[in-house]
Backbone as XML, in Angstrom:
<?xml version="1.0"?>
<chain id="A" units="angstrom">
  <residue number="1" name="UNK">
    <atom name="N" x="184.495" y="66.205" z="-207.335"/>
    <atom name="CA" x="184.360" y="67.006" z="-206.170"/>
    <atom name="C" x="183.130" y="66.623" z="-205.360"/>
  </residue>
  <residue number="2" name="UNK">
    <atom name="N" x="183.265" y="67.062" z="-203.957"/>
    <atom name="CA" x="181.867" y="66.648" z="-203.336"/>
    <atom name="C" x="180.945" y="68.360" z="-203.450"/>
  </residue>
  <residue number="3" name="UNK">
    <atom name="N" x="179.704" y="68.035" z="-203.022"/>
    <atom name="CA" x="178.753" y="68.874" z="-202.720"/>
    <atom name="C" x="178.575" y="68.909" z="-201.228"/>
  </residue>
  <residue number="4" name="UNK">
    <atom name="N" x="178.612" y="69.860" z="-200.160"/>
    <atom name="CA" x="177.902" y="70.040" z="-198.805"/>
    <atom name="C" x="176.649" y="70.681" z="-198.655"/>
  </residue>
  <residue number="5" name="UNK">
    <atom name="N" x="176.076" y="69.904" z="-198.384"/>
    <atom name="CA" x="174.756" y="70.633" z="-197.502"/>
    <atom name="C" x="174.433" y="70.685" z="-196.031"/>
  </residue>
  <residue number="6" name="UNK">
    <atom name="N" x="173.295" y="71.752" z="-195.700"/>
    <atom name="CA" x="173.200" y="71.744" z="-194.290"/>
    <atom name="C" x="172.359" y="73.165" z="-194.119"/>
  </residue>
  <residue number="7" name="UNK">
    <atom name="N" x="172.468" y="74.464" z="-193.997"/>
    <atom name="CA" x="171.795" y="74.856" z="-193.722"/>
    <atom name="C" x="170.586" y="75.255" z="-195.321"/>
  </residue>
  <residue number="8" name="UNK">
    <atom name="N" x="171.022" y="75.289" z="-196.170"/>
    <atom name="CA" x="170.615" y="75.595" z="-197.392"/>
    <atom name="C" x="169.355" y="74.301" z="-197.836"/>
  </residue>
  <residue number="9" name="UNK">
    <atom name="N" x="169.324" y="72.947" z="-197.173"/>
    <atom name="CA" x="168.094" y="71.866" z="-197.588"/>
    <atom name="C" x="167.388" y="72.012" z="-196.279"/>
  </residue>
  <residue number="10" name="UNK">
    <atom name="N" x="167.763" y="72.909" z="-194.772"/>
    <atom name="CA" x="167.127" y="72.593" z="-194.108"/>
    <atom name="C" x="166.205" y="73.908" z="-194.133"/>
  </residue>
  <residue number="11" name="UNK">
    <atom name="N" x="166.640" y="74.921" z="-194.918"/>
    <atom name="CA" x="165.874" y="76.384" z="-195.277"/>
    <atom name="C" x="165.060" y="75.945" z="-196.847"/>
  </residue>
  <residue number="12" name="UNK">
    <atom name="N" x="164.843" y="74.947" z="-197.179"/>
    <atom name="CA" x="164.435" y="74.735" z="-198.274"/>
    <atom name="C" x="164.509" y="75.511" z="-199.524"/>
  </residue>
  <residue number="13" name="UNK">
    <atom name="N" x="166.117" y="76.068" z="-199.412"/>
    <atom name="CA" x="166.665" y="76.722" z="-200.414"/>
    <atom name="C" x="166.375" y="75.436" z="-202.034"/>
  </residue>
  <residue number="14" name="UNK">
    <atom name="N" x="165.320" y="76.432" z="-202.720"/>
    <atom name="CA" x="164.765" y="75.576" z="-203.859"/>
    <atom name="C" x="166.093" y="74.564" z="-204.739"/>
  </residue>
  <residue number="15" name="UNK">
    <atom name="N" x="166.788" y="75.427" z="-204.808"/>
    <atom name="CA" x="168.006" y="74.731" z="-206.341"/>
    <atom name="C" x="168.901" y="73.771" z="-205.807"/>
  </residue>
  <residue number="16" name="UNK">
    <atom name="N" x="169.548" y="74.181" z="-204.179"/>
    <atom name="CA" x="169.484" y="73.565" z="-203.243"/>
    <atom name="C" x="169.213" y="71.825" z="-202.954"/>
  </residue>
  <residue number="17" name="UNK">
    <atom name="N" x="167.459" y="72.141" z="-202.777"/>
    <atom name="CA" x="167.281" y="70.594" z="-203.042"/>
    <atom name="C" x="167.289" y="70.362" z="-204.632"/>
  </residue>
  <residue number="18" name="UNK">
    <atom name="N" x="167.135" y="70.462" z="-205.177"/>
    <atom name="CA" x="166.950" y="70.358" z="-206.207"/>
    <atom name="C" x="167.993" y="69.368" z="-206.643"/>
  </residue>
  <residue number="19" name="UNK">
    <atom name="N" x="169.455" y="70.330" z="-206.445"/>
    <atom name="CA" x="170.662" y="70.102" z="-206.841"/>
    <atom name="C" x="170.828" y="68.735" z="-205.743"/>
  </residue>
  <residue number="20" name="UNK">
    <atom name="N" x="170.774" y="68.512" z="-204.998"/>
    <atom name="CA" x="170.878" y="67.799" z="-203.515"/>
    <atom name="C" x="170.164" y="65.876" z="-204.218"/>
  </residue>
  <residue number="21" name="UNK">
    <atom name="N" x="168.796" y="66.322" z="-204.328"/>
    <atom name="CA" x="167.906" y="65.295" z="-204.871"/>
    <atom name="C" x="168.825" y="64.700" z="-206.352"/>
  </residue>
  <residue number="22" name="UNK">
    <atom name="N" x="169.336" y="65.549" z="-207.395"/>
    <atom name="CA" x="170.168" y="64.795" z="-208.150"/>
    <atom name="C" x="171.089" y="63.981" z="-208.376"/>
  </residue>
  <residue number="23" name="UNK">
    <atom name="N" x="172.639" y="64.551" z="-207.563"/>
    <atom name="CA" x="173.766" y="64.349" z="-206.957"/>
    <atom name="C" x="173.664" y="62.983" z="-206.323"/>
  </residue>
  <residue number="24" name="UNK">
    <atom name="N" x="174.625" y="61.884" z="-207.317"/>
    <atom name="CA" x="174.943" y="60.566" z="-206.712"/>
    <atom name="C" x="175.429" y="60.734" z="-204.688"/>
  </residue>
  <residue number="25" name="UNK">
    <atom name="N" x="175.183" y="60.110" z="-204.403"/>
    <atom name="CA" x="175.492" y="59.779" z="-202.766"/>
    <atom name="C" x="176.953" y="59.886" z="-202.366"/>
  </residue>
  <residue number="26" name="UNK">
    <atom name="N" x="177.784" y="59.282" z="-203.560"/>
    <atom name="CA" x="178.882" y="59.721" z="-203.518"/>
    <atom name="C" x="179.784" y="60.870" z="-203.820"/>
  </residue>
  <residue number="27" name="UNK">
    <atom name="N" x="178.983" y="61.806" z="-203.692"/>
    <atom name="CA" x="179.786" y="63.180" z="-204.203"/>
    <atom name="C" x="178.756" y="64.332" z="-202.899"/>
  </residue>
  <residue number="28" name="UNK">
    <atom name="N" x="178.118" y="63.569" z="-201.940"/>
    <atom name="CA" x="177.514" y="64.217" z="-200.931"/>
    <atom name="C" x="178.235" y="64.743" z="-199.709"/>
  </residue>
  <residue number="29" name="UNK">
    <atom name="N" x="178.272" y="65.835" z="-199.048"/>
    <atom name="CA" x="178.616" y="65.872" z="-197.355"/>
    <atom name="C" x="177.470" y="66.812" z="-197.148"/>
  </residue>
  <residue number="30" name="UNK">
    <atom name="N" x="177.360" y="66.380" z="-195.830"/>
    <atom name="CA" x="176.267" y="66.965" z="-194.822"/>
    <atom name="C" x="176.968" y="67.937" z="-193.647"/>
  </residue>
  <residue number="31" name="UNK">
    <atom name="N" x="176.799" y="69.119" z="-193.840"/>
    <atom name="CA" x="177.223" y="70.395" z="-192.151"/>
    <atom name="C" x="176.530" y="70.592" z="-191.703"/>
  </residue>
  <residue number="32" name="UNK">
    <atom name="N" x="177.448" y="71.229" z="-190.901"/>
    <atom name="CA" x="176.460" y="72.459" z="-189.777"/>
    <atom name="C" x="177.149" y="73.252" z="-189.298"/>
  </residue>
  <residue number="33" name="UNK">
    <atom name="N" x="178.342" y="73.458" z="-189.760"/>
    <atom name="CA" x="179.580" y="74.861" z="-189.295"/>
    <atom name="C" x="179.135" y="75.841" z="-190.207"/>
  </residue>
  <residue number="34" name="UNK">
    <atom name="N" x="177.628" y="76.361" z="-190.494"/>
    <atom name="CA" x="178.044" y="77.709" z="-191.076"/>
    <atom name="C" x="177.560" y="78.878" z="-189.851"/>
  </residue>
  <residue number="35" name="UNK">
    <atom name="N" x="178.397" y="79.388" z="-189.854"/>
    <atom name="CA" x="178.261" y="80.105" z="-188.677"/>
    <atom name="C" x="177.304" y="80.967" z="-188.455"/>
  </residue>
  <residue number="36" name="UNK">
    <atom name="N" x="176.063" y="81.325" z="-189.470"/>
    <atom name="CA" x="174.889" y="81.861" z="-189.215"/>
    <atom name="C" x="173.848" y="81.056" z="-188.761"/>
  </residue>
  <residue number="37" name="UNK">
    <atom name="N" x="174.461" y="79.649" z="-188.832"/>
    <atom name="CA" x="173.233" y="78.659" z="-188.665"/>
    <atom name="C" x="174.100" y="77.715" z="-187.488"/>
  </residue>
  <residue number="38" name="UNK">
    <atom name="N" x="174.665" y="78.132" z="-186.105"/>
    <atom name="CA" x="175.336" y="77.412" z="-185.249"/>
    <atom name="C" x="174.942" y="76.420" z="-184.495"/>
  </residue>
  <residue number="39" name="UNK">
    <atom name="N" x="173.436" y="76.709" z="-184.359"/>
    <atom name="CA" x="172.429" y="76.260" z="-183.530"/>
    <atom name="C" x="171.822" y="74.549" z="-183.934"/>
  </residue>
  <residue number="40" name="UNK">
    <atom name="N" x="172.001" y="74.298" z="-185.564"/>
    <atom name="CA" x="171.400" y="73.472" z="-186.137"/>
    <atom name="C" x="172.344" y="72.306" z="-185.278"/>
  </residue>
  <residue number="41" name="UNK">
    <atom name="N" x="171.688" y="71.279" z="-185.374"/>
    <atom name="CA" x="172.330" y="69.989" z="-184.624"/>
    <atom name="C" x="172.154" y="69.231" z="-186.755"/>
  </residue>
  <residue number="42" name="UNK">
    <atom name="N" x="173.330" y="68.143" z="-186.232"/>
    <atom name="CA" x="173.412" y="67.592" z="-187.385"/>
    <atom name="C" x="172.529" y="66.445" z="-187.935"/>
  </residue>
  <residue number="43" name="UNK">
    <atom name="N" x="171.601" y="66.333" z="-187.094"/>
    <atom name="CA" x="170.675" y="65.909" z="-186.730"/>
    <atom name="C" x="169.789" y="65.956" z="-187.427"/>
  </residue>
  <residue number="44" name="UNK">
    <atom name="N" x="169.616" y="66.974" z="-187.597"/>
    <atom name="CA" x="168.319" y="68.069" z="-188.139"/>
    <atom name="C" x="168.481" y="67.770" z="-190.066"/>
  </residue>
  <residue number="45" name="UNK">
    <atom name="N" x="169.624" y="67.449" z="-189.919"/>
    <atom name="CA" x="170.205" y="67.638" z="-191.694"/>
    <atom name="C" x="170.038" y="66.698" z="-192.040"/>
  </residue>
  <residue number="46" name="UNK">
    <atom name="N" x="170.255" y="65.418" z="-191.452"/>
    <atom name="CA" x="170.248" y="64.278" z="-191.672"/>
    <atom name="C" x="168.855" y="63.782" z="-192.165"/>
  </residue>
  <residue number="47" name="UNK">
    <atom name="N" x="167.910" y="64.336" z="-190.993"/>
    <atom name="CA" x="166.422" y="64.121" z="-190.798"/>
    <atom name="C" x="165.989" y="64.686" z="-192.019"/>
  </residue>
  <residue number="48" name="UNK">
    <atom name="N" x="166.613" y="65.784" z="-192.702"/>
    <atom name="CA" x="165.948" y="66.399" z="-193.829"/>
    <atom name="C" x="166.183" y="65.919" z="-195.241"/>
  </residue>
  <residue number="49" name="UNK">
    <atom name="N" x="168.073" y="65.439" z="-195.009"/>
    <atom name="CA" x="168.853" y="64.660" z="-196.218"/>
    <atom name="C" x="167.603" y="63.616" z="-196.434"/>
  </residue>
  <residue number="50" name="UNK">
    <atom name="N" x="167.009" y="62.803" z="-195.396"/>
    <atom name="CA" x="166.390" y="61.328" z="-195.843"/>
    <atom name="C" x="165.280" y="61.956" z="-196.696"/>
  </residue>
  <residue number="51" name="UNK">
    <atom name="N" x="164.884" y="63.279" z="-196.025"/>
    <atom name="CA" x="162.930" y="63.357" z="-196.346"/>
    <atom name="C" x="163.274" y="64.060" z="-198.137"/>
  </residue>
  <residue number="52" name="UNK">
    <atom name="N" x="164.342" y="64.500" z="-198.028"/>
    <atom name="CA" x="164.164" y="64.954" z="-199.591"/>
    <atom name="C" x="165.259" y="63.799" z="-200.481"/>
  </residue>
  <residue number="53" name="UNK">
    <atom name="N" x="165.891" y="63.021" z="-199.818"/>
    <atom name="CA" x="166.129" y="61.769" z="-200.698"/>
    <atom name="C" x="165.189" y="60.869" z="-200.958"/>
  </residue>
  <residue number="54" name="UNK">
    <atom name="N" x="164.321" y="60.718" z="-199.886"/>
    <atom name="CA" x="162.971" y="59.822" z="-199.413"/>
    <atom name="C" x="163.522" y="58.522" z="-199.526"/>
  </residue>
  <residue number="55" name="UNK">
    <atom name="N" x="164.348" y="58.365" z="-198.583"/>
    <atom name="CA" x="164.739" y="57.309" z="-197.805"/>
    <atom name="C" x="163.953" y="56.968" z="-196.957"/>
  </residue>
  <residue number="56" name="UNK">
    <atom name="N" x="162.822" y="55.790" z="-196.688"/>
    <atom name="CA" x="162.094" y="55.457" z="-196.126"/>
    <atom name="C" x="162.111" y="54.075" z="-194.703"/>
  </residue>
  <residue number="57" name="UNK">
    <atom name="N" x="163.193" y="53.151" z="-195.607"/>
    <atom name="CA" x="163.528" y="52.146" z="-194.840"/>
    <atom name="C" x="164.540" y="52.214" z="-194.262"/>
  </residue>
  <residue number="58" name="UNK">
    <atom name="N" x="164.985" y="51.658" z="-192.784"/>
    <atom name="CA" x="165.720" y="51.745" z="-192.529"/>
    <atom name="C" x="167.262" y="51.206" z="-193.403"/>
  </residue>
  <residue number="59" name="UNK">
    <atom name="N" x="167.452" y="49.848" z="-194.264"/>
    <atom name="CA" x="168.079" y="49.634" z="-194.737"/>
    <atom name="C" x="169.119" y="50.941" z="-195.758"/>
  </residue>
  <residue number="60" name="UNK">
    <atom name="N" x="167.853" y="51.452" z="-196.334"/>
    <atom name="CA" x="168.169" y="52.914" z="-197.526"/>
    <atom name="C" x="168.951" y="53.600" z="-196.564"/>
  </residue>
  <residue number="61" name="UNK">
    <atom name="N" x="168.687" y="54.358" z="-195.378"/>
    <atom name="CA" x="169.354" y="55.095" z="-194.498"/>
    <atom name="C" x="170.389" y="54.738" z="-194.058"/>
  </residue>
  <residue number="62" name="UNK">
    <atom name="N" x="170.297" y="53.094" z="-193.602"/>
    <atom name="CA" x="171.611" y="52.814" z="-193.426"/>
    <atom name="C" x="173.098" y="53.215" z="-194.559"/>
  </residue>
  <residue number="63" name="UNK">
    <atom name="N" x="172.378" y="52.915" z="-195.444"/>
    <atom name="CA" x="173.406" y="52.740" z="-196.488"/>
    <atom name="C" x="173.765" y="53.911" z="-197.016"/>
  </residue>
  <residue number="64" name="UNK">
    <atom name="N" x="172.492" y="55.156" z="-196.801"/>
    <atom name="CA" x="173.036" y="56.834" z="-197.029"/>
    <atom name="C" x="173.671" y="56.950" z="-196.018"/>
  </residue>
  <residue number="65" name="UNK">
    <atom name="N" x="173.564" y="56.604" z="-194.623"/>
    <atom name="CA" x="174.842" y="57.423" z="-193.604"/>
    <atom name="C" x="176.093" y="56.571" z="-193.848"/>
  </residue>
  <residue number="66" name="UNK">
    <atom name="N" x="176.441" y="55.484" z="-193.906"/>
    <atom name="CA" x="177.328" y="54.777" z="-194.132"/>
    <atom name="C" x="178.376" y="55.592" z="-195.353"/>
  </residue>
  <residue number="67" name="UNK">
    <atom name="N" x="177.472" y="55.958" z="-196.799"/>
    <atom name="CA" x="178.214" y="56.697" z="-197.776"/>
    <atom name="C" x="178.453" y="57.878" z="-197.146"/>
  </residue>
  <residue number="68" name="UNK">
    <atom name="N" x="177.542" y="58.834" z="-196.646"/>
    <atom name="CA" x="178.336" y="60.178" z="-196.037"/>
    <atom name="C" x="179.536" y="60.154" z="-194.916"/>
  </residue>
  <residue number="69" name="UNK">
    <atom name="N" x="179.409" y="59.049" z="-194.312"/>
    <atom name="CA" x="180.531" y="59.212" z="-193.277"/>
    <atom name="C" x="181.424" y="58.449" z="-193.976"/>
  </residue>
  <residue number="70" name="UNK">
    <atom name="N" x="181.606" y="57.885" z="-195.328"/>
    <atom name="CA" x="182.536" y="57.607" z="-196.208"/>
    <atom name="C" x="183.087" y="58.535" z="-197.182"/>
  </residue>
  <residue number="71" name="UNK">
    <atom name="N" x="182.483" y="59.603" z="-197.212"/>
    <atom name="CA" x="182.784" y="60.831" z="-198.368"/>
    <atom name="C" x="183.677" y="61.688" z="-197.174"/>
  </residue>
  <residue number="72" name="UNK">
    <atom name="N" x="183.021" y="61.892" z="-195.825"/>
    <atom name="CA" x="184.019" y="62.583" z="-194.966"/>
    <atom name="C" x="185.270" y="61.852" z="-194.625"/>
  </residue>
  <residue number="73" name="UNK">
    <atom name="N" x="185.007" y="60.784" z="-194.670"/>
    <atom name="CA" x="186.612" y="60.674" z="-194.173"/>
    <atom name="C" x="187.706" y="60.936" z="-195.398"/>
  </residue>
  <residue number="74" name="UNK">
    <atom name="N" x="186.835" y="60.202" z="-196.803"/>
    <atom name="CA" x="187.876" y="60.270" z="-198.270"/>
    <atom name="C" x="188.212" y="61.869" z="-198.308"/>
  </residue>
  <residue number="75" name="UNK">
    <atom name="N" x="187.377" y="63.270" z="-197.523"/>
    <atom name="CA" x="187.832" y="64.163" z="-197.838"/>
    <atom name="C" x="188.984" y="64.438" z="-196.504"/>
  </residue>
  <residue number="76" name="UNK">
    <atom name="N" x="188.981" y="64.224" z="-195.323"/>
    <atom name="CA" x="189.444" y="64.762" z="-194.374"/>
    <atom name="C" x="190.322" y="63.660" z="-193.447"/>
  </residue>
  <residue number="77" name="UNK">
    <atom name="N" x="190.827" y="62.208" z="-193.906"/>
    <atom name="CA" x="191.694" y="61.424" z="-193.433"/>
    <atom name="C" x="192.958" y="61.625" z="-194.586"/>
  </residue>
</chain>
């Protein structure tokens, strides 16, 4: 199964990251449809996914967005 995050790593819900920082890349998705948190741009998640993966180089990042927009499509094509 995958895991989603989004408003819960960008509220620094502790278990959250916790759970987030463990979890292979491939069992990741990143939101922003929860409807108490409408406002967040996906942007924002992304920016936070790297800082608590600590993805530093661009290469690393490349290769984390590349897997998340590969986990969304394996769930939703």
């Amino acid at each position: 199964g995958y895991f989603s995050f989004g408003e819960n790593i960008l509220k620094n819900h502790n278990k959250s990251i916790e759970t987030f920082k463990k979890l292979p890349l491939d069992r990741i998705g990143l939101e922003t449809d929860n409807e108490n948190f409408e406002k967040v741009k996906i942007q924002e998640v992304y920016k936070k996914a790297f800082e608590v993966k600590n993805l530093q180089n661009q290469e690393k990042i490349n290769l984390f967005v590349s897997q998340i927009q590969h986990n969304f499509d394996s769930i939703f094509t």
